[in-house]
Tab-separated table of C-alpha atoms in Angstrom:
chain	number	residue	atom	x	y	z
A	1	MET	CA	-12.173	48.993	-14.626
A	2	ALA	CA	-9.009	49.601	-16.650
A	3	PHE	CA	-8.323	45.863	-16.488
A	4	CYS	CA	-11.866	45.105	-17.707
A	5	ARG	CA	-11.496	47.534	-20.629
A	6	LEU	CA	-8.148	45.982	-21.472
A	7	SER	CA	-9.698	42.521	-21.402
A	8	LEU	CA	-12.553	43.604	-23.666
A	9	ASN	CA	-10.137	45.248	-26.061
A	10	LEU	CA	-8.032	42.127	-26.176
A	11	LEU	CA	-11.139	40.017	-26.761
A	12	HIS	CA	-12.158	42.333	-29.610
A	13	LEU	CA	-8.741	41.942	-31.200
A	14	LEU	CA	-8.908	38.179	-30.874
A	15	LEU	CA	-12.355	38.092	-32.472
A	16	VAL	CA	-11.210	40.313	-35.308
A	17	PHE	CA	-7.977	38.461	-35.741
A	18	PRO	CA	-8.751	34.752	-35.159
A	19	LEU	CA	-5.297	33.826	-36.411
A	20	LEU	CA	-3.774	35.854	-33.580
A	21	PHE	CA	-6.001	33.987	-31.122
A	22	LEU	CA	-4.834	30.639	-32.453
A	23	ILE	CA	-1.196	31.711	-32.255
A	24	ILE	CA	-1.565	32.854	-28.634
A	25	LEU	CA	-3.481	29.700	-27.697
A	26	GLY	CA	-0.863	27.573	-29.386
A	27	ARG	CA	1.955	29.284	-27.490
A	28	VAL	CA	0.146	28.800	-24.168
A	29	ILE	CA	-0.420	25.105	-24.866
A	30	CYS	CA	3.155	24.668	-26.067
A	31	GLU	CA	4.599	26.340	-22.957
A	32	PHE	CA	2.334	24.264	-20.697
A	33	THR	CA	3.334	21.045	-22.467
A	34	GLU	CA	7.005	21.919	-22.283
A	35	ASP	CA	6.701	22.666	-18.558
A	36	ILE	CA	5.022	19.297	-17.901
A	37	ALA	CA	7.672	17.503	-19.937
A	38	ALA	CA	10.424	19.280	-17.978
A	39	GLN	CA	8.868	18.270	-14.647
A	40	GLN	CA	8.607	14.648	-15.720
A	41	GLU	CA	12.147	14.614	-17.077
A	42	ALA	CA	13.422	16.007	-13.768
A	43	ASP	CA	11.896	12.954	-12.027
A	44	ARG	CA	13.102	10.464	-14.622
A	45	VAL	CA	15.271	7.712	-13.150
A	46	VAL	CA	17.735	6.970	-15.907
A	47	ARG	CA	19.627	4.155	-14.227
A	48	LEU	CA	19.980	2.936	-10.646
A	49	PRO	CA	23.298	1.638	-9.307
A	50	GLY	CA	23.500	-2.073	-10.078
A	51	GLN	CA	20.250	-2.054	-12.051
A	52	PRO	CA	19.701	-4.588	-14.849
A	53	GLU	CA	18.634	-3.309	-18.261
A	54	VAL	CA	14.893	-2.728	-18.668
A	55	SER	CA	12.702	-1.330	-21.438
A	56	PHE	CA	10.100	0.415	-19.252
A	57	LYS	CA	10.442	3.961	-17.901
A	58	GLN	CA	10.641	4.814	-14.206
A	59	TYR	CA	10.287	8.054	-12.281
A	60	ALA	CA	10.865	9.057	-8.653
A	61	GLY	CA	10.782	12.204	-6.579
A	62	TYR	CA	8.692	14.362	-4.296
A	63	VAL	CA	5.165	15.749	-4.498
A	64	THR	CA	4.255	18.517	-2.054
A	65	VAL	CA	1.002	17.917	-0.192
A	66	ASN	CA	1.062	20.950	2.131
A	67	VAL	CA	3.028	24.024	1.057
A	68	SER	CA	2.767	26.003	4.307
A	69	HIS	CA	3.960	23.071	6.441
A	70	GLY	CA	6.518	21.833	3.935
A	71	ARG	CA	4.988	18.349	3.752
A	72	ALA	CA	6.091	16.218	0.795
A	73	LEU	CA	5.573	12.555	-0.067
A	74	PHE	CA	8.170	10.485	-1.917
A	75	TYR	CA	7.010	8.313	-4.818
A	76	TRP	CA	8.507	5.766	-7.187
A	77	PHE	CA	6.623	5.043	-10.414
A	78	PHE	CA	7.112	2.354	-13.049
A	79	GLU	CA	5.385	2.259	-16.403
A	80	ALA	CA	3.991	-1.127	-17.410
A	81	THR	CA	6.456	-3.480	-19.075
A	82	GLU	CA	4.368	-3.609	-22.265
A	83	LYS	CA	1.843	-1.233	-23.823
A	84	PRO	CA	1.554	1.100	-20.799
A	85	GLN	CA	-1.052	3.176	-22.642
A	86	GLU	CA	-3.378	0.157	-22.511
A	87	LYS	CA	-2.798	-0.728	-18.853
A	88	PRO	CA	-4.510	0.766	-15.771
A	89	LEU	CA	-2.732	2.732	-13.040
A	90	LEU	CA	-2.295	0.941	-9.697
A	91	LEU	CA	-1.228	2.597	-6.433
A	92	TRP	CA	0.325	0.303	-3.793
A	93	LEU	CA	0.336	1.209	-0.084
A	94	ASN	CA	1.978	-0.637	2.795
A	95	GLY	CA	0.708	-0.212	6.324
A	96	GLY	CA	2.314	-0.116	9.738
A	97	PRO	CA	1.236	2.549	10.343
A	98	GLY	CA	4.554	4.125	9.523
A	99	CYS	CA	6.037	1.520	7.155
A	100	SER	CA	7.399	2.124	3.669
A	101	SER	CA	5.672	1.069	0.456
A	102	VAL	CA	9.044	1.403	-1.264
A	103	GLY	CA	10.889	-0.768	1.253
A	104	TYR	CA	8.333	-3.552	1.412
A	105	GLY	CA	6.081	-3.240	-1.637
A	106	GLU	CA	8.653	-2.285	-4.259
A	107	ALA	CA	11.858	-3.852	-2.961
A	108	GLU	CA	10.609	-7.110	-1.438
A	109	GLU	CA	7.145	-7.928	-2.748
A	110	LEU	CA	5.803	-6.789	-6.111
A	111	GLY	CA	8.075	-4.131	-7.591
A	112	PRO	CA	10.468	-4.626	-10.515
A	113	PHE	CA	13.727	-4.408	-8.530
A	114	PHE	CA	14.905	-6.356	-5.460
A	115	PRO	CA	18.216	-5.633	-3.654
A	116	ARG	CA	20.574	-8.615	-3.615
A	117	LYS	CA	22.290	-10.329	-0.721
A	118	ARG	CA	25.758	-8.886	0.002
A	119	GLN	CA	25.964	-7.427	-3.512
A	120	PRO	CA	25.616	-3.795	-4.609
A	121	LYS	CA	23.208	-4.887	-7.326
A	122	LEU	CA	19.507	-5.223	-8.039
A	123	LYS	CA	17.809	-8.288	-9.432
A	124	LEU	CA	14.816	-8.117	-11.733
A	125	ASN	CA	11.588	-9.494	-10.277
A	126	PRO	CA	10.036	-11.717	-12.990
A	127	ASN	CA	6.631	-11.403	-11.283
A	128	SER	CA	6.505	-7.637	-10.874
A	129	TRP	CA	3.030	-6.184	-10.911
A	130	ASN	CA	4.042	-3.685	-13.577
A	131	LYS	CA	3.449	-6.595	-15.925
A	132	ALA	CA	-0.237	-5.968	-15.204
A	133	ALA	CA	-0.377	-2.205	-14.566
A	134	ASN	CA	1.453	1.079	-14.427
A	135	LEU	CA	2.716	0.817	-10.871
A	136	LEU	CA	2.952	3.642	-8.325
A	137	PHE	CA	4.488	3.402	-4.832
A	138	VAL	CA	4.158	6.193	-2.252
A	139	GLU	CA	5.825	6.470	1.151
A	140	SER	CA	2.975	7.654	3.344
A	141	PRO	CA	2.431	9.409	5.695
A	142	VAL	CA	5.135	12.064	6.144
A	143	GLY	CA	7.914	10.808	8.378
A	144	VAL	CA	7.969	7.441	6.600
A	145	GLY	CA	11.005	6.585	4.483
A	146	PHE	CA	12.082	9.580	2.410
A	147	SER	CA	8.796	11.478	2.899
A	148	TYR	CA	9.193	14.456	5.202
A	149	THR	CA	7.667	17.539	6.792
A	150	ASN	CA	9.365	20.801	7.741
A	151	THR	CA	6.846	21.206	10.571
A	152	SER	CA	7.876	18.829	13.334
A	153	SER	CA	4.496	19.058	15.098
A	154	ASP	CA	2.923	17.281	12.086
A	155	ILE	CA	4.388	13.957	13.232
A	156	GLY	CA	2.561	14.081	16.579
A	157	GLN	CA	-0.752	14.838	14.854
A	158	LEU	CA	-0.690	11.939	12.417
A	159	GLY	CA	-3.685	9.670	12.062
A	160	ASP	CA	-5.884	7.946	9.513
A	161	LYS	CA	-7.766	11.037	8.275
A	162	ILE	CA	-4.647	13.151	7.761
A	163	THR	CA	-2.965	10.260	5.975
A	164	ALA	CA	-5.953	9.768	3.634
A	165	GLN	CA	-6.224	13.484	2.873
A	166	ASP	CA	-2.491	13.857	2.192
A	167	SER	CA	-2.582	10.790	-0.058
A	168	PHE	CA	-5.492	12.293	-1.990
A	169	THR	CA	-3.664	15.613	-2.345
A	170	PHE	CA	-0.628	13.677	-3.531
A	171	LEU	CA	-2.688	11.993	-6.252
A	172	VAL	CA	-4.252	15.262	-7.424
A	173	ASN	CA	-0.820	16.882	-7.666
A	174	TRP	CA	0.797	13.803	-9.190
A	175	PHE	CA	-1.800	13.765	-11.960
A	176	GLN	CA	-0.950	17.408	-12.659
A	177	ARG	CA	2.658	16.332	-13.159
A	178	PHE	CA	1.649	13.261	-15.191
A	179	PRO	CA	-1.590	14.348	-16.916
A	180	GLN	CA	-1.297	11.590	-19.529
A	181	PHE	CA	-2.378	9.092	-16.841
A	182	LYS	CA	-5.375	11.052	-15.528
A	183	SER	CA	-7.878	9.310	-17.802
A	184	TYR	CA	-6.551	5.817	-17.032
A	185	ASP	CA	-8.591	3.405	-14.926
A	186	PHE	CA	-7.231	3.861	-11.409
A	187	TYR	CA	-7.023	1.231	-8.663
A	188	ILE	CA	-5.502	1.008	-5.171
A	189	ALA	CA	-3.943	-2.019	-3.499
A	190	GLY	CA	-2.292	-2.614	-0.154
A	191	GLU	CA	-1.855	-4.905	2.826
A	192	SER	CA	-1.930	-5.014	6.626
A	193	TYR	CA	-2.667	-1.541	8.105
A	194	ALA	CA	-3.479	-0.503	4.542
A	195	GLY	CA	-6.785	-2.143	5.472
A	196	HIS	CA	-7.302	1.321	6.971
A	197	TYR	CA	-5.327	3.374	4.433
A	198	VAL	CA	-6.841	1.977	1.229
A	199	PRO	CA	-10.589	2.128	2.029
A	200	GLN	CA	-10.185	5.555	3.649
A	201	LEU	CA	-8.374	6.967	0.608
A	202	ALA	CA	-10.974	5.297	-1.607
A	203	GLU	CA	-13.719	7.055	0.339
A	204	VAL	CA	-12.055	10.466	-0.086
A	205	ILE	CA	-11.751	9.879	-3.850
A	206	TYR	CA	-15.326	8.592	-4.066
A	207	ASP	CA	-16.731	11.618	-2.219
A	208	SER	CA	-14.620	14.061	-4.245
A	209	ASN	CA	-15.718	12.506	-7.542
A	210	LYS	CA	-19.372	13.153	-6.693
A	211	LYS	CA	-18.839	16.925	-6.624
A	212	ALA	CA	-19.858	19.011	-9.628
A	213	SER	CA	-16.342	20.146	-10.520
A	214	ASN	CA	-14.239	17.558	-12.308
A	215	LYS	CA	-10.929	19.377	-11.748
A	216	HIS	CA	-9.837	16.749	-9.242
A	217	TYR	CA	-11.800	13.851	-10.748
A	218	ILE	CA	-9.961	10.526	-10.589
A	219	ASN	CA	-11.122	7.633	-12.763
A	220	PHE	CA	-11.343	5.368	-9.722
A	221	LYS	CA	-12.639	1.835	-10.263
A	222	GLY	CA	-11.807	-0.231	-7.196
A	223	PHE	CA	-9.348	-1.575	-4.652
A	224	VAL	CA	-7.868	-4.815	-3.363
A	225	ILE	CA	-6.474	-5.347	0.152
A	226	GLY	CA	-4.560	-8.286	1.595
A	227	ASN	CA	-4.283	-9.621	5.166
A	228	ALA	CA	-5.930	-6.366	6.089
A	229	LEU	CA	-6.632	-4.856	9.486
A	230	LEU	CA	-10.350	-4.068	9.232
A	231	ASP	CA	-12.136	-4.571	12.543
A	232	ASP	CA	-10.676	-4.608	16.060
A	233	GLU	CA	-13.007	-7.186	17.565
A	234	THR	CA	-12.825	-9.802	14.792
A	235	ASP	CA	-9.150	-9.215	13.956
A	236	GLN	CA	-8.065	-9.835	17.553
A	237	THR	CA	-10.437	-12.738	18.121
A	238	GLY	CA	-9.297	-14.290	14.852
A	239	MET	CA	-5.626	-14.039	15.820
A	240	ILE	CA	-6.168	-16.007	19.010
A	241	ASP	CA	-8.400	-18.641	17.388
A	242	TYR	CA	-5.983	-19.060	14.482
A	243	ALA	CA	-2.987	-19.492	16.806
A	244	TRP	CA	-4.763	-22.191	18.806
A	245	ASP	CA	-6.111	-23.947	15.705
A	246	HIS	CA	-2.596	-24.006	14.168
A	247	ALA	CA	-1.003	-25.444	17.326
A	248	VAL	CA	0.944	-22.273	18.107
A	249	ILE	CA	-0.409	-21.708	21.625
A	250	SER	CA	-1.414	-24.111	24.368
A	251	ASP	CA	-4.913	-24.821	25.577
A	252	ARG	CA	-4.069	-22.972	28.774
A	253	VAL	CA	-2.968	-19.766	27.018
A	254	TYR	CA	-5.987	-19.962	24.728
A	255	ARG	CA	-8.405	-20.304	27.660
A	256	GLU	CA	-6.670	-17.491	29.580
A	257	VAL	CA	-6.970	-15.034	26.693
A	258	LYS	CA	-10.550	-16.010	25.843
A	259	SER	CA	-11.703	-15.717	29.451
A	260	LYS	CA	-9.841	-12.547	30.462
A	261	CYS	CA	-9.848	-10.367	27.317
A	262	ASN	CA	-12.878	-8.556	25.923
A	263	PHE	CA	-11.979	-7.509	22.389
A	264	ASN	CA	-14.966	-5.192	22.149
A	265	GLN	CA	-13.281	-2.897	24.666
A	266	LYS	CA	-10.421	-0.427	24.194
A	267	HIS	CA	-8.939	-0.732	27.659
A	268	LEU	CA	-6.581	-3.485	28.720
A	269	ALA	CA	-7.279	-5.297	31.996
A	270	ARG	CA	-4.237	-6.496	33.947
A	271	ASP	CA	-5.230	-10.162	33.668
A	272	CYS	CA	-5.726	-9.731	29.916
A	273	ASN	CA	-2.319	-8.081	29.602
A	274	ASN	CA	-0.617	-11.041	31.289
A	275	ALA	CA	-2.461	-13.540	29.099
A	276	LEU	CA	-1.550	-11.651	25.921
A	277	ASN	CA	2.110	-11.522	26.942
A	278	ASP	CA	2.066	-15.333	27.089
A	279	TYR	CA	0.429	-15.409	23.655
A	280	PHE	CA	2.929	-13.024	22.008
A	281	ALA	CA	5.886	-14.807	23.638
A	282	VAL	CA	5.485	-17.616	21.106
A	283	TYR	CA	6.144	-15.194	18.249
A	284	LYS	CA	9.571	-14.385	19.622
A	285	ILE	CA	10.745	-17.787	18.444
A	286	ILE	CA	8.696	-18.237	15.246
A	287	ASP	CA	7.649	-15.755	12.576
A	288	MET	CA	4.161	-14.402	13.257
A	289	TYR	CA	3.943	-13.186	9.644
A	290	SER	CA	4.562	-16.642	8.178
A	291	LEU	CA	4.186	-19.546	10.558
A	292	TYR	CA	6.239	-22.043	8.556
A	293	ALA	CA	9.020	-19.801	7.227
A	294	PRO	CA	12.464	-19.618	8.889
A	295	LYS	CA	13.488	-16.646	10.985
A	296	CYS	CA	16.450	-14.512	9.992
A	297	VAL	CA	19.619	-15.746	11.703
A	298	LYS	CA	21.462	-12.530	12.427
A	299	SER	CA	24.897	-12.082	10.901
A	300	ASN	CA	27.448	-9.306	11.279
A	301	PHE	CA	25.853	-7.120	8.595
A	302	SER	CA	22.287	-7.778	9.691
A	303	ILE	CA	20.102	-4.999	11.072
A	304	ASP	CA	18.066	-6.011	14.114
A	305	ARG	CA	15.273	-3.488	14.515
A	306	GLN	CA	12.125	-3.619	16.625
A	307	LEU	CA	9.242	-1.455	15.536
A	308	PRO	CA	8.456	1.474	17.846
A	309	VAL	CA	5.465	1.028	20.114
A	310	ILE	CA	2.851	3.282	18.536
A	311	GLN	CA	0.137	4.492	20.866
A	312	GLY	CA	-3.417	5.018	19.695
A	313	ILE	CA	-3.532	2.717	16.667
A	314	ALA	CA	-5.965	-0.098	16.008
A	315	PRO	CA	-6.447	-2.686	17.304
A	316	GLN	CA	-6.839	-0.833	20.558
A	317	ILE	CA	-5.941	-3.747	22.851
A	318	PHE	CA	-3.192	-5.570	20.923
A	319	SER	CA	-1.377	-2.346	20.002
A	320	LYS	CA	-0.644	-1.773	23.692
A	321	ILE	CA	1.416	-4.989	23.825
A	322	GLU	CA	5.068	-4.703	22.817
A	323	GLY	CA	4.932	-8.030	21.000
A	324	TRP	CA	2.449	-6.602	18.485
A	325	HIS	CA	5.086	-4.177	17.205
A	326	LYS	CA	7.247	-6.796	15.557
A	327	LYS	CA	9.232	-6.246	12.391
A	328	PRO	CA	7.778	-8.220	9.450
A	329	ALA	CA	9.940	-10.756	7.686
A	330	GLY	CA	9.920	-12.076	4.136
A	331	TYR	CA	10.493	-15.404	2.428
A	332	ASP	CA	14.182	-14.610	2.619
A	333	PRO	CA	13.832	-13.557	6.255
A	334	CYS	CA	16.854	-11.263	5.958
A	335	ALA	CA	15.650	-9.472	2.797
A	336	SER	CA	14.835	-6.294	4.709
A	337	ASP	CA	18.494	-5.982	5.684
A	338	TYR	CA	19.586	-5.872	2.040
A	339	THR	CA	16.967	-3.210	1.294
A	340	GLU	CA	18.072	-0.917	4.119
A	341	ILE	CA	21.702	-1.163	3.059
A	342	TYR	CA	20.845	-0.370	-0.576
A	343	LEU	CA	18.471	2.552	0.025
A	344	ASN	CA	20.881	4.259	2.422
A	345	ARG	CA	23.585	4.465	-0.244
A	346	PRO	CA	24.137	8.111	-1.317
A	347	ASP	CA	24.446	7.158	-5.009
A	348	VAL	CA	21.112	5.315	-4.860
A	349	GLN	CA	19.395	8.260	-3.185
A	350	GLU	CA	20.825	10.617	-5.797
A	351	ALA	CA	19.560	8.423	-8.636
A	352	LEU	CA	16.092	8.354	-7.034
A	353	HIS	CA	16.056	12.132	-6.404
A	354	ALA	CA	15.500	11.205	-2.757
A	355	ASN	CA	16.606	12.766	0.531
A	356	LEU	CA	17.130	16.168	-1.111
A	357	THR	CA	16.648	17.917	2.252
A	358	LYS	CA	19.209	15.680	3.987
A	359	ILE	CA	16.862	14.069	6.486
A	360	PRO	CA	18.717	13.746	9.840
A	361	TYR	CA	18.098	10.006	10.184
A	362	PRO	CA	18.751	6.932	8.033
A	363	TRP	CA	16.111	5.428	5.757
A	364	THR	CA	14.311	2.586	7.546
A	365	HIS	CA	11.415	0.313	6.626
A	366	CYS	CA	9.272	1.656	9.450
A	367	SER	CA	9.586	5.080	11.035
A	368	ASP	CA	11.129	5.344	14.491
A	369	ASN	CA	9.703	8.880	14.760
A	370	ILE	CA	6.034	7.899	14.655
A	371	THR	CA	5.124	6.799	18.184
A	372	PHE	CA	1.611	8.218	18.494
A	373	TRP	CA	-1.312	7.836	16.121
A	374	ASP	CA	-4.067	10.298	16.836
A	375	ASP	CA	-6.905	8.762	14.835
A	376	SER	CA	-7.568	5.075	14.217
A	377	PRO	CA	-11.191	3.852	14.130
A	378	ALA	CA	-12.001	0.452	15.596
A	379	SER	CA	-13.766	-0.689	12.418
A	380	ILE	CA	-13.512	0.083	8.705
A	381	LEU	CA	-16.675	-1.885	7.918
A	382	PRO	CA	-18.921	1.216	7.608
A	383	ILE	CA	-16.632	2.524	4.855
A	384	LEU	CA	-16.693	-0.836	3.080
A	385	LYS	CA	-20.502	-0.871	3.187
A	386	LYS	CA	-20.644	2.671	1.776
A	387	LEU	CA	-18.263	1.889	-1.091
A	388	ILE	CA	-19.963	-1.414	-1.886
A	389	ALA	CA	-23.254	0.469	-2.171
A	390	GLY	CA	-21.482	2.974	-4.437
A	391	GLY	CA	-20.474	0.263	-6.888
A	392	ILE	CA	-16.733	0.283	-6.164
A	393	ARG	CA	-15.052	-3.024	-7.053
A	394	ILE	CA	-13.576	-4.580	-3.887
A	395	TRP	CA	-11.482	-7.694	-3.461
A	396	VAL	CA	-10.054	-8.876	-0.136
A	397	TYR	CA	-7.354	-11.545	-0.120
A	398	SER	CA	-5.582	-13.475	2.606
A	399	GLY	CA	-2.413	-15.537	2.753
A	400	ASP	CA	-3.414	-18.484	4.903
A	401	THR	CA	-0.153	-18.977	6.852
A	402	ASP	CA	-0.142	-15.434	8.285
A	403	GLY	CA	-0.582	-15.186	12.050
A	404	ARG	CA	-0.622	-11.354	12.183
A	405	ILE	CA	-3.939	-10.724	10.387
A	406	PRO	CA	-4.877	-14.352	9.756
A	407	VAL	CA	-7.440	-15.749	7.364
A	408	THR	CA	-9.592	-16.667	10.368
A	409	ALA	CA	-9.823	-13.007	11.402
A	410	THR	CA	-10.703	-11.862	7.890
A	411	ARG	CA	-13.440	-14.486	7.567
A	412	TYR	CA	-14.953	-13.349	10.878
A	413	THR	CA	-14.788	-9.744	9.661
A	414	LEU	CA	-16.452	-10.415	6.304
A	415	ASN	CA	-19.199	-12.440	7.993
A	416	LYS	CA	-19.827	-9.370	10.149
A	417	LEU	CA	-20.603	-7.397	6.971
A	418	GLY	CA	-23.631	-9.620	6.423
A	419	LEU	CA	-23.372	-9.676	2.631
A	420	LYS	CA	-25.398	-12.090	0.545
A	421	THR	CA	-23.382	-14.995	-0.884
A	422	ILE	CA	-23.513	-15.090	-4.690
A	423	GLU	CA	-21.065	-17.957	-5.310
A	424	GLU	CA	-20.131	-20.407	-2.572
A	425	TRP	CA	-16.652	-21.257	-1.284
A	426	SER	CA	-14.735	-22.973	-4.094
A	427	PRO	CA	-11.145	-23.573	-5.233
A	428	TRP	CA	-9.279	-21.421	-7.744
A	429	TYR	CA	-6.292	-22.679	-9.688
A	430	PHE	CA	-2.808	-21.605	-10.599
A	431	LYS	CA	-1.906	-23.860	-13.512
A	432	LYS	CA	-2.422	-27.450	-12.288
A	433	GLN	CA	-2.567	-26.717	-8.570
A	434	VAL	CA	-5.139	-25.221	-6.223
A	435	GLY	CA	-4.006	-21.648	-5.600
A	436	GLY	CA	-6.489	-21.103	-2.794
A	437	TRP	CA	-10.183	-20.604	-2.234
A	438	THR	CA	-12.661	-17.919	-3.136
A	439	ILE	CA	-16.170	-16.831	-2.240
A	440	VAL	CA	-18.167	-14.189	-4.085
A	441	TYR	CA	-20.403	-11.935	-2.007
A	442	ASP	CA	-22.827	-9.325	-3.255
A	443	GLY	CA	-20.370	-6.474	-3.800
A	444	LEU	CA	-17.135	-8.103	-2.600
A	445	VAL	CA	-14.866	-11.013	-3.543
A	446	PHE	CA	-12.751	-12.826	-0.946
A	447	VAL	CA	-9.715	-14.871	-2.034
A	448	THR	CA	-7.297	-17.003	-0.007
A	449	ILE	CA	-3.778	-17.777	-1.225
A	450	ARG	CA	-2.652	-21.212	-0.145
A	451	GLY	CA	0.691	-21.298	1.665
A	452	ALA	CA	1.265	-17.524	1.656
A	453	GLY	CA	2.247	-15.438	4.655
A	454	HIS	CA	1.405	-11.842	5.519
A	455	GLN	CA	3.182	-10.390	2.478
A	456	VAL	CA	1.469	-12.512	-0.148
A	457	PRO	CA	3.475	-11.335	-3.212
A	458	THR	CA	6.707	-12.263	-1.397
A	459	PHE	CA	5.615	-15.804	-0.603
A	460	LYS	CA	3.529	-16.589	-3.698
A	461	PRO	CA	4.753	-14.205	-6.407
A	462	ARG	CA	3.310	-15.986	-9.457
A	463	GLN	CA	-0.058	-16.598	-7.832
A	464	SER	CA	-0.282	-12.990	-6.645
A	465	LEU	CA	0.505	-11.684	-10.146
A	466	GLN	CA	-2.294	-13.875	-11.497
A	467	LEU	CA	-4.620	-12.544	-8.789
A	468	ILE	CA	-3.953	-8.881	-9.599
A	469	LYS	CA	-4.357	-9.487	-13.341
A	470	TYR	CA	-7.780	-11.047	-12.807
A	471	PHE	CA	-8.829	-8.328	-10.380
A	472	LEU	CA	-7.862	-5.537	-12.770
A	473	SER	CA	-9.648	-7.195	-15.685
A	474	ASN	CA	-12.710	-7.899	-13.486
A	475	GLU	CA	-12.615	-11.608	-14.257
A	476	LYS	CA	-13.163	-14.644	-12.056
A	477	LEU	CA	-10.081	-16.615	-11.074
A	478	PRO	CA	-9.743	-19.952	-12.930
A	479	SER	CA	-12.029	-22.579	-11.422
A	480	LYS	CA	-10.279	-25.468	-13.179
A	481	PRO	CA	-6.650	-26.496	-13.772
A	482	PHE	CA	-5.067	-25.007	-16.885
């Protein structure tokens, strides 16, 4: 009661002395603003080793997503190159599961800075997506890249739901650190296993936004996913059909897989296992992620790393085959080697405010610690249907030389959705050339990128920048040369 009387007395004083109220309110706001500014300045990346001069600001550091467990996600954020206050905010997620959005997305696909071959320098990416948006990369889940947990049992409990919830908590807390971006239009993009990550995070945001309280409201508008794992049955069927149609496997191997594997089942029959081993054997000598790109010829400094075999992930049959867990390559097939060398430099980690807890393992593109994935649904289509009905803008794109999640698989998957066709299959253009093909469904747009592999921004950087600009502005891709 004493506290109540004190509160009433204080209220009386404030009513009697409005100037005092304004002074107190002003001090509270000033202290809050100064605290936010201090937090942002602590994350400010002034200059990276070997970095070229740039005019935009960048920030990096950790955001705690679970205090009691000591879980924290590492992020790297770039303001847009021009007029950031007029650009939306875009979150990029790579898949795996267990692979780094910093290592692939930022350093080899669509970020501003790429490590250089045999040089302790960075080169500026002229087609960085921060020309279209304020660009945010997050290493998710914990155990990936610089992201960590102080509770070792967390790693064995990882799965899609935990990853989505931690990513949502990250966003809520990140917006508290950067409140000036909270009102911006917000979008998510990603590729590969982010076909799970992105829609699932979108669903968590969508459901949270419907609640009465707007404390955690995010101005979410839509998402775009590329070469995305979406449905076990169609993804696996599409891989086999694509490989045969592109003269990668023989008629015999094709018939063996088609006759002995049921992709509607989770369990792997022995005959199916043998047939799939013959299928994956081909991708030991050519790049599954880009059929017509060269493989990396290993040199003395090159890092040869096979992804760990992760149990429990989708697709339930292919994930049991060792050949499925293959390290992705890029247009420069050795680019990942340069990235690992650069990000393991102590001066680089210090500049990025990374590895503050001295993680007892080197930074790698994909985590060697994640070997079991507790939760991975066979199909994401129910979530897509829900978000389409909720009016969320959705684009799906596909590089058409990718054998990992090929365009054939994605077309089978989208047909399974049963959406009404609004605009038929037609070409879109990048300058004077056909950039690919597009079809507009009721609630979803599908785009192919001609000649691009699994990591579309790596293989077709200018076309992918055009694609993201048109997606963010909610415009149709050019239907004529320009």
